[in-house]
Short mmCIF file of C-alpha atoms in Angstrom, two decimals:
data_model
loop_
_atom_site.label_atom_id
_atom_site.label_comp_id
_atom_site.label_asym_id
_atom_site.label_seq_id
_atom_site.Cartn_x
_atom_site.Cartn_y
_atom_site.Cartn_z
CA MET A 1 84.77 105.22 32.97
CA GLN A 2 81.46 105.76 31.20
CA ALA A 3 78.94 102.93 31.57
CA GLY A 4 77.79 101.10 28.45
CA ALA A 5 74.37 101.70 26.95
CA ASN A 6 73.13 98.30 28.04
CA SER A 7 74.51 98.47 31.60
CA PRO A 8 71.68 97.89 34.11
CA PRO A 9 71.19 100.54 36.81
CA ILE A 10 72.48 99.64 40.26
CA HIS A 11 68.98 99.59 41.76
CA SER A 12 68.17 96.59 39.59
CA LEU A 13 70.54 94.46 41.66
CA PRO A 14 68.93 91.91 43.98
CA TYR A 15 67.84 93.33 47.32
CA GLU A 16 70.18 91.10 49.34
CA LEU A 17 73.21 91.99 47.20
CA LEU A 18 72.55 95.71 47.43
CA ARG A 19 72.15 95.41 51.19
CA ASP A 20 75.54 93.69 51.43
CA ILE A 21 77.08 96.48 49.33
CA LEU A 22 75.77 99.09 51.77
CA LEU A 23 77.13 97.13 54.72
CA PHE A 24 80.51 96.83 53.01
CA ALA A 25 80.55 100.59 52.41
CA LEU A 26 80.43 101.08 56.19
CA THR A 27 83.29 98.76 57.10
CA PRO A 28 86.09 100.47 59.11
CA LYS A 29 88.61 102.29 56.95
CA LYS A 30 92.38 102.26 57.44
CA CYS A 31 93.72 105.54 58.76
CA ILE A 32 96.06 107.40 56.37
CA TRP A 33 98.55 107.90 59.26
CA GLY A 34 98.96 104.22 60.09
CA SER A 35 97.29 100.84 60.43
CA LEU A 36 94.57 102.11 62.78
CA LEU A 37 91.05 101.25 61.62
CA LEU A 38 88.69 104.20 61.79
CA PRO A 39 85.03 103.39 62.52
CA PRO A 40 82.43 104.82 60.12
CA ARG A 41 80.67 108.01 61.13
CA SER A 42 76.97 108.21 61.83
CA CYS A 43 76.60 110.70 58.98
CA ASP A 44 77.80 107.98 56.58
CA VAL A 45 74.62 106.03 57.27
CA LEU A 46 72.49 109.11 56.68
CA ILE A 47 74.30 109.81 53.41
CA LEU A 48 73.43 106.33 52.15
CA CYS A 49 69.79 107.05 52.96
CA ARG A 50 69.85 110.15 50.75
CA VAL A 51 71.30 108.54 47.60
CA CYS A 52 67.95 107.32 46.27
CA SER A 53 64.62 105.98 47.48
CA ALA A 54 65.71 102.36 46.98
CA TRP A 55 68.82 102.81 49.12
CA ARG A 56 66.79 104.66 51.73
CA GLN A 57 64.31 101.81 51.96
CA ILE A 58 67.06 99.21 52.30
CA ALA A 59 68.86 101.27 54.94
CA LEU A 60 65.69 101.73 56.97
CA GLU A 61 65.03 97.99 56.88
CA THR A 62 68.63 96.95 57.69
CA SER A 63 69.11 97.35 61.43
CA ARG A 64 72.75 96.23 61.23
CA LEU A 65 73.63 99.45 59.38
CA TRP A 66 72.54 101.59 62.32
CA ALA A 67 74.62 99.63 64.84
CA ILE A 68 77.97 100.04 63.03
CA PRO A 69 78.84 103.67 63.97
CA ARG A 70 80.01 104.57 67.44
CA LEU A 71 77.45 105.95 69.87
CA PRO A 72 76.54 108.50 71.10
CA VAL A 73 76.20 110.43 67.84
CA MET A 74 78.30 113.60 67.64
CA ASN A 75 77.82 116.49 65.24
CA ARG A 76 80.60 118.23 63.33
CA MET A 77 81.20 120.64 66.19
CA GLY A 78 81.82 117.80 68.63
CA TYR A 79 78.54 118.13 70.50
CA MET A 80 76.34 115.15 71.19
CA SER A 81 72.91 114.84 69.60
CA THR A 82 70.44 113.09 71.88
CA THR A 83 67.86 112.95 69.07
CA ALA A 84 70.26 111.31 66.61
CA THR A 85 71.57 108.93 69.28
CA ASN A 86 68.06 107.75 70.10
CA LEU A 87 67.31 107.36 66.38
CA PHE A 88 70.34 105.10 65.83
CA LEU A 89 69.57 103.19 69.00
CA GLU A 90 66.00 102.52 67.89
CA ARG A 91 66.88 101.63 64.29
CA SER A 92 69.68 99.24 65.31
CA GLY A 93 67.22 96.70 66.73
CA GLN A 94 68.97 94.23 69.02
CA HIS A 95 72.41 94.45 67.39
CA LEU A 96 75.42 95.00 69.62
CA LEU A 97 76.72 98.54 70.07
CA HIS A 98 80.08 100.30 70.44
CA VAL A 99 79.92 103.23 72.86
CA ASP A 100 82.57 105.97 73.13
CA ILE A 101 82.24 108.72 75.71
CA CYS A 102 84.75 111.57 75.57
CA PRO A 103 84.62 115.39 75.71
CA LEU A 104 85.92 116.80 72.43
CA TRP A 105 85.99 120.35 73.78
CA PRO A 106 87.25 121.30 77.27
CA THR A 107 84.08 123.26 78.07
CA GLN A 108 81.67 120.57 76.94
CA SER A 109 79.82 118.26 79.32
CA ILE A 110 78.58 115.15 77.57
CA GLN A 111 75.29 113.83 78.89
CA LEU A 112 74.67 110.14 78.34
CA PRO A 113 71.11 109.67 77.00
CA PRO A 114 69.06 107.54 79.42
CA THR A 115 67.89 105.33 76.56
CA LEU A 116 71.50 104.49 75.64
CA GLY A 117 72.38 103.77 79.25
CA LYS A 118 69.40 101.47 79.66
CA ALA A 119 70.58 99.53 76.59
CA SER A 120 73.99 98.80 78.17
CA ASP A 121 73.35 95.05 77.93
CA ARG A 122 73.74 95.51 74.16
CA TRP A 123 77.12 97.21 74.50
CA GLU A 124 79.93 95.14 72.99
CA SER A 125 82.62 97.72 73.73
CA PHE A 126 82.71 100.68 76.10
CA SER A 127 85.30 103.46 75.91
CA LEU A 128 85.53 106.28 78.46
CA GLN A 129 88.22 108.76 77.41
CA TYR A 130 88.95 111.83 79.54
CA TYR A 131 92.58 112.52 78.63
CA THR A 132 93.06 115.94 80.20
CA THR A 133 90.17 116.57 82.58
CA GLY A 134 88.17 114.77 85.22
CA LEU A 135 84.48 114.09 84.98
CA SER A 136 82.07 116.82 86.02
CA VAL A 137 79.32 116.17 88.54
CA ALA A 138 76.78 116.22 85.71
CA GLU A 139 78.74 113.61 83.75
CA VAL A 140 79.09 111.37 86.79
CA ASN A 141 75.36 111.59 87.40
CA ALA A 142 74.70 110.70 83.76
CA LEU A 143 76.86 107.58 84.13
CA ARG A 144 75.22 106.38 87.34
CA ILE A 145 72.59 104.54 85.32
CA LEU A 146 75.36 102.08 84.38
CA SER A 147 75.86 100.97 87.99
CA GLN A 148 72.95 98.51 87.64
CA SER A 149 74.01 97.11 84.27
CA ARG A 150 74.53 93.36 83.81
CA TRP A 151 76.89 93.92 80.82
CA ALA A 152 75.54 90.78 79.12
CA ASN A 153 77.50 91.24 75.87
CA LEU A 154 80.43 93.43 76.90
CA ILE A 155 83.75 92.20 75.47
CA THR A 156 86.03 95.27 75.57
CA ILE A 157 86.44 98.21 77.93
CA ASP A 158 88.87 101.10 77.51
CA ILE A 159 89.07 103.64 80.35
CA TRP A 160 91.47 106.59 80.24
CA VAL A 161 90.79 109.15 82.96
CA ALA A 162 93.36 111.82 83.79
CA HIS A 163 91.92 112.96 87.12
CA ALA A 164 89.84 111.31 89.84
CA ASP A 165 87.63 114.37 90.41
CA ASN A 166 84.04 113.46 91.36
CA TRP A 167 84.64 109.77 90.62
CA PRO A 168 82.73 107.50 93.05
CA GLY A 169 84.46 104.19 93.64
CA THR A 170 81.39 102.03 92.99
CA MET A 171 80.11 103.80 89.88
CA LEU A 172 81.26 101.09 87.45
CA ASP A 173 81.10 97.40 88.32
CA PHE A 174 82.04 95.00 85.53
CA MET A 175 81.95 91.81 87.59
CA PRO A 176 78.70 90.61 85.92
CA ALA A 177 80.35 90.88 82.46
CA LYS A 178 80.82 87.17 81.69
CA GLN A 179 81.96 87.87 78.11
CA LEU A 180 84.59 90.48 79.02
CA ARG A 181 87.98 89.61 77.50
CA GLN A 182 89.87 92.84 76.79
CA VAL A 183 90.60 95.63 79.28
CA SER A 184 92.61 98.82 78.84
CA LEU A 185 93.10 101.07 81.88
CA ASN A 186 95.05 104.33 82.08
CA VAL A 187 94.15 105.91 85.40
CA PRO A 188 95.83 107.93 88.19
CA ALA A 189 96.66 106.45 91.58
CA GLU A 190 93.79 108.32 93.25
CA LEU A 191 91.11 106.76 91.06
CA PRO A 192 89.64 103.51 92.44
CA ILE A 193 90.08 100.59 90.05
CA PRO A 194 86.64 99.40 88.86
CA ALA A 195 85.58 95.89 89.81
CA ILE A 196 86.69 93.67 86.92
CA PRO A 197 86.71 89.85 86.52
CA TRP A 198 90.47 89.74 85.88
CA ALA A 199 90.73 85.94 85.70
CA GLN A 200 88.74 85.71 82.46
CA LEU A 201 90.69 88.36 80.53
CA THR A 202 92.82 87.43 77.53
CA ARG A 203 94.19 90.93 76.79
CA LEU A 204 95.31 93.54 79.34
CA SER A 205 96.71 97.04 78.87
CA LEU A 206 97.45 98.75 82.19
CA ILE A 207 99.04 102.16 82.76
CA HIS A 208 99.17 102.97 86.47
CA PRO A 209 101.78 104.78 88.63
CA SER A 210 101.81 102.08 91.33
CA ALA A 211 103.94 99.03 90.61
CA GLN A 212 102.22 97.20 93.47
CA VAL A 213 98.80 97.68 91.86
CA CYS A 214 100.17 96.47 88.53
CA LEU A 215 101.67 93.38 90.16
CA GLU A 216 98.42 92.48 91.86
CA ILE A 217 96.29 92.98 88.76
CA LEU A 218 98.64 91.02 86.50
CA SER A 219 98.79 88.17 89.00
CA SER A 220 94.98 87.98 88.90
CA CYS A 221 94.91 87.64 85.09
CA ARG A 222 95.55 83.90 85.07
CA ASN A 223 94.32 83.44 81.47
CA VAL A 224 95.86 86.54 79.91
CA ILE A 225 97.48 86.07 76.47
CA HIS A 226 98.64 89.63 75.71
CA ALA A 227 99.73 92.03 78.47
CA TYR A 228 101.07 95.59 78.41
CA ILE A 229 102.16 97.13 81.73
CA SER A 230 103.48 100.68 82.19
CA THR A 231 104.30 101.88 85.68
CA SER A 232 106.85 103.74 87.80
CA GLN A 233 108.31 103.72 91.28
CA SER A 234 107.18 107.20 92.28
CA SER A 235 104.11 106.09 94.23
CA ASP A 236 105.63 103.01 95.89
CA VAL A 237 107.45 103.56 99.17
CA ASN A 238 108.20 99.90 99.76
CA ARG A 239 109.39 97.21 97.39
CA PRO A 240 106.36 95.80 95.52
CA THR A 241 105.74 92.12 96.16
CA LEU A 242 103.27 89.24 95.98
CA ALA A 243 102.51 86.53 98.51
CA THR A 244 103.52 83.74 96.11
CA PRO A 245 105.04 83.51 92.61
CA VAL A 246 102.58 83.27 89.72
CA THR A 247 102.78 81.26 86.51
CA LEU A 248 100.93 82.77 83.57
CA GLU A 249 100.45 79.65 81.47
CA HIS A 250 98.80 81.31 78.48
CA LEU A 251 100.83 84.53 78.21
CA VAL A 252 102.49 84.81 74.79
CA ASP A 253 103.08 88.57 74.49
CA LEU A 254 104.42 90.73 77.35
CA GLU A 255 105.47 94.38 77.25
CA LEU A 256 106.85 96.03 80.39
CA CYS A 257 107.60 99.76 80.46
CA LEU A 258 109.02 100.89 83.80
CA HIS A 259 110.15 104.36 84.86
CA VAL A 260 112.65 104.43 87.71
CA HIS A 261 114.83 107.12 89.26
CA SER A 262 116.71 105.24 91.97
CA PRO A 263 118.55 101.90 92.18
CA GLU A 264 116.06 100.22 94.53
CA GLU A 265 114.40 96.98 93.47
CA HIS A 266 111.30 98.26 91.73
CA VAL A 267 111.65 96.27 88.52
CA GLU A 268 112.90 92.91 89.72
CA PRO A 269 109.54 91.70 91.12
CA PHE A 270 108.03 91.55 87.64
CA LEU A 271 110.80 89.14 86.63
CA GLN A 272 111.10 87.25 89.92
CA LEU A 273 107.43 86.72 90.75
CA PHE A 274 106.16 85.75 87.30
CA SER A 275 106.97 82.99 84.86
CA ALA A 276 105.55 82.59 81.35
CA PRO A 277 106.40 79.21 79.78
CA SER A 278 104.45 80.00 76.59
CA LEU A 279 105.93 83.47 76.07
CA ILE A 280 106.78 84.29 72.45
CA SER A 281 107.35 88.06 72.53
CA LEU A 282 109.00 90.12 75.30
CA HIS A 283 109.40 93.90 75.21
CA LEU A 284 111.28 95.38 78.17
CA SER A 285 111.84 99.12 78.50
CA VAL A 286 113.38 100.47 81.71
CA ASP A 287 113.76 104.22 81.65
CA GLY A 288 116.13 105.75 84.18
CA GLY A 289 115.52 109.29 82.95
CA SER A 290 118.62 111.40 83.52
CA TYR A 291 120.05 108.71 85.79
CA SER A 292 121.75 106.83 82.97
CA GLU A 293 124.40 105.59 85.38
CA LEU A 294 121.78 103.30 86.92
CA SER A 295 121.91 101.02 83.89
CA PRO A 296 118.73 99.24 85.04
CA ILE A 297 118.82 96.26 82.68
CA SER A 298 122.44 95.68 83.62
CA ARG A 299 121.37 95.40 87.26
CA LEU A 300 118.53 93.12 86.20
CA HIS A 301 120.87 90.79 84.37
CA SER A 302 120.49 87.67 86.51
CA HIS A 303 116.72 88.08 86.95
CA LEU A 304 116.17 88.68 83.24
CA VAL A 305 118.29 85.68 82.26
CA SER A 306 116.35 83.49 84.68
CA PHE A 307 113.00 84.79 83.41
CA ILE A 308 113.93 84.17 79.77
CA HIS A 309 115.35 80.75 80.65
CA HIS A 310 111.86 79.74 81.79
CA SER A 311 110.39 81.01 78.49
CA PRO A 312 111.91 78.54 76.01
CA LYS A 313 109.55 79.53 73.17
CA LEU A 314 110.68 83.17 73.06
CA ARG A 315 110.97 84.34 69.44
CA GLN A 316 110.86 88.15 69.66
CA LEU A 317 112.88 90.28 72.09
CA VAL A 318 112.96 94.06 72.49
CA LEU A 319 115.35 95.71 74.97
CA ALA A 320 115.18 99.50 75.16
CA ASN A 321 117.64 100.81 77.71
CA PHE A 322 121.22 101.70 78.60
CA THR A 323 122.32 98.11 78.13
CA PRO A 324 125.98 97.01 78.04
CA PRO A 325 126.75 94.80 75.02
CA GLU A 326 128.13 91.98 77.18
CA VAL A 327 124.83 91.79 79.07
CA ILE A 328 122.89 91.47 75.81
CA LEU A 329 125.08 88.59 74.62
CA SER A 330 124.61 86.81 77.94
CA ILE A 331 120.84 87.19 77.59
CA LEU A 332 120.85 85.99 73.98
CA ARG A 333 122.53 82.73 74.97
CA GLN A 334 119.20 81.80 76.59
CA THR A 335 117.17 82.40 73.40
CA PRO A 336 117.95 79.69 70.81
CA MET A 337 114.53 80.14 69.15
CA LEU A 338 114.82 83.93 68.72
CA VAL A 339 113.94 85.24 65.25
CA SER A 340 113.63 88.99 65.95
CA LEU A 341 115.93 91.16 68.09
CA HIS A 342 115.32 94.88 68.66
CA ILE A 343 117.81 96.85 70.78
CA GLY A 344 117.43 100.54 71.53
CA ALA A 345 119.27 103.31 73.37
CA THR A 346 122.53 101.46 73.80
CA HIS A 347 126.09 101.28 72.56
CA VAL A 348 127.38 98.34 70.54
CA ASN A 349 131.03 97.35 70.25
CA ARG A 350 133.29 94.91 68.40
CA ASP A 351 132.65 92.01 70.78
CA PHE A 352 128.90 92.38 70.39
CA MET A 353 129.06 92.21 66.59
CA LEU A 354 131.49 89.30 66.59
CA GLY A 355 129.36 87.54 69.20
CA LEU A 356 126.44 87.61 66.76
CA SER A 357 128.50 86.10 63.96
CA ILE A 358 127.84 82.58 62.74
CA SER A 359 130.75 80.27 63.48
CA ARG A 360 131.32 76.68 62.42
CA LYS A 361 133.75 76.04 65.29
CA SER A 362 131.43 76.99 68.16
CA GLN A 363 127.73 77.12 68.88
CA SER A 364 126.29 80.31 67.42
CA ILE A 365 124.08 82.74 69.32
CA VAL A 366 120.52 83.11 67.97
CA PRO A 367 121.10 80.92 64.90
CA LYS A 368 117.50 81.43 63.70
CA LEU A 369 117.64 85.24 63.71
CA LYS A 370 115.67 86.77 60.83
CA LYS A 371 115.48 90.41 61.89
CA LEU A 372 117.99 92.61 63.73
CA VAL A 373 117.16 96.20 64.69
CA LEU A 374 119.61 98.57 66.40
CA MET A 375 117.84 101.87 67.09
CA ASN A 376 118.76 105.21 68.61
CA LEU A 377 122.49 104.54 68.50
CA SER A 378 124.93 107.37 68.98
CA ALA A 379 126.25 108.63 65.67
CA THR A 380 129.92 108.32 66.51
CA SER A 381 132.94 107.09 64.64
CA ASP A 382 133.46 104.15 67.00
CA PHE A 383 130.64 102.10 65.51
CA PRO A 384 132.28 98.75 64.64
CA PHE A 385 131.73 98.88 60.88
CA ALA A 386 134.24 96.15 60.03
CA GLU A 387 132.82 93.74 62.61
CA PHE A 388 129.27 94.63 61.52
CA ILE A 389 130.11 93.66 57.93
CA THR A 390 131.76 90.46 59.17
CA MET A 391 128.69 89.55 61.20
CA VAL A 392 126.21 90.15 58.39
CA GLU A 393 128.24 88.32 55.76
CA ALA A 394 128.90 85.43 58.16
CA ARG A 395 125.14 84.93 58.29
CA GLN A 396 124.86 84.90 54.49
CA PRO A 397 124.35 82.80 52.55
CA GLY A 398 122.93 79.71 54.23
CA THR A 399 121.11 81.55 57.04
CA ILE A 400 117.68 83.10 57.26
CA LEU A 401 118.71 86.66 58.16
CA ALA A 402 116.37 88.79 56.03
CA GLU A 403 116.29 92.27 57.57
CA VAL A 404 118.82 94.49 59.37
CA VAL A 405 118.07 98.03 60.54
CA VAL A 406 120.68 100.33 62.10
CA GLU A 407 119.43 103.81 62.83
CA ASN A 408 119.96 106.82 65.03
CA GLU A 409 116.53 108.37 65.57
CA CYS A 410 118.00 111.63 66.89
CA LEU A 411 120.08 112.27 63.77
CA GLN A 412 122.37 114.63 65.64
CA SER A 413 125.06 114.26 62.99
CA HIS A 414 125.48 112.80 59.55
CA TRP A 415 127.58 109.86 58.47
CA CYS A 416 128.86 109.44 54.93
CA PRO A 417 129.28 105.80 53.87
CA THR A 418 132.63 104.75 52.47
CA PRO A 419 132.95 103.10 49.03
CA GLU A 420 133.73 99.80 50.78
CA PHE A 421 130.51 100.02 52.78
CA LEU A 422 128.48 100.82 49.67
CA ASP A 423 129.96 97.75 47.97
CA PHE A 424 128.97 95.67 50.99
CA LYS A 425 125.39 96.98 50.86
CA HIS A 426 125.17 96.11 47.19
CA ARG A 427 126.47 92.57 47.78
CA VAL A 428 123.99 91.75 50.53
CA TYR A 429 121.17 93.36 48.55
CA LEU A 430 121.83 90.97 45.70
CA LYS A 431 121.60 88.12 48.20
CA GLY A 432 118.14 89.28 49.29
CA LEU A 433 118.95 91.12 52.54
CA ASP A 434 116.87 94.19 53.40
CA LEU A 435 119.57 96.45 54.92
CA ARG A 436 118.69 99.92 56.18
CA PHE A 437 121.62 101.80 57.65
CA LEU A 438 121.23 105.39 58.81
CA LEU A 439 123.52 107.06 61.34
#
């Protein structure tokens, strides 16, 4: 649109307003592939400086602008610029910084500028990402300057290291970080866990092959609110355990992903040794690999029922496993407050669908259910279509069921809906139900 003849130029705006516009231009942008927020690039700041002399002057005088991009500064080829990093560090004043250290090319060794390392008390977040390689000797030496840091403003750390090569156990010590609240660790068994004040964390993401290590760390996070644990049994010879059971009073969101290949008790300790009275969301995925006959959640039935029984506020439940329908119904009888149910990699039958139906003669299971998701189902003719229709229509009208998803992610075959099923979809659509059915 062409501006009017009397429209004032943008540089006539008040200084403070123009400064806020520049700051807004550097806010994180939503990634086109999802909800991930992408941080602005360092070159975005330099582009603003080149628009005009007025913008350049404002940018040079606004230290907050120079602290927004991630440091150290990388060029388009993925190599770090020490000169540009020092420039941004100097221009950012005393504002807090976000530091990401990762090799973008396999042959590149990133050297941490000494000036950036000495400013570690200004770091608000620290990310160390070595997905495929270990750290070189040169990189370890560059990071040694951090061993004396007090981490005065550190809130978030994210460490993903694929190999323990050259990693000294005492290189990183986060115990002085009094503001630390969020920790994400994805490390091999050989890499020593850095010293971390676990008790003050509110968010934990831990991927580690030892279930015993995961148990001990989670038990130390007495104030954790959100926890994600992914582990396996491969590195544990004995059954993992704790000296005493632990109550996580503040935990509201728990996701457990466990990989097992034998029927020993590797999963039960997470359900037996912990209780979470404030838990709202539980995601349990037990992968038996090719050993589908293990049916891990089926074996966990009594422990899982007991765990959920001590979490009366549970509203969201995800079970991804080879789970018999009768086990699911038994679990759901302990969840009267449940509003969202997501079941994956299982088979559902007539009794399961009828068990979810609303009945006036008996107490209904999950009467407050708003969302039902059945994923990765086998595309076979024995899906209980008639009972599925009965269940959905029994919950409408007069209930709050708003969304139903039935889908086979593998799409190994195609299913053609019958005219009766299409009529059913149209009826529930008119009643406001979001029904997505794809087998």
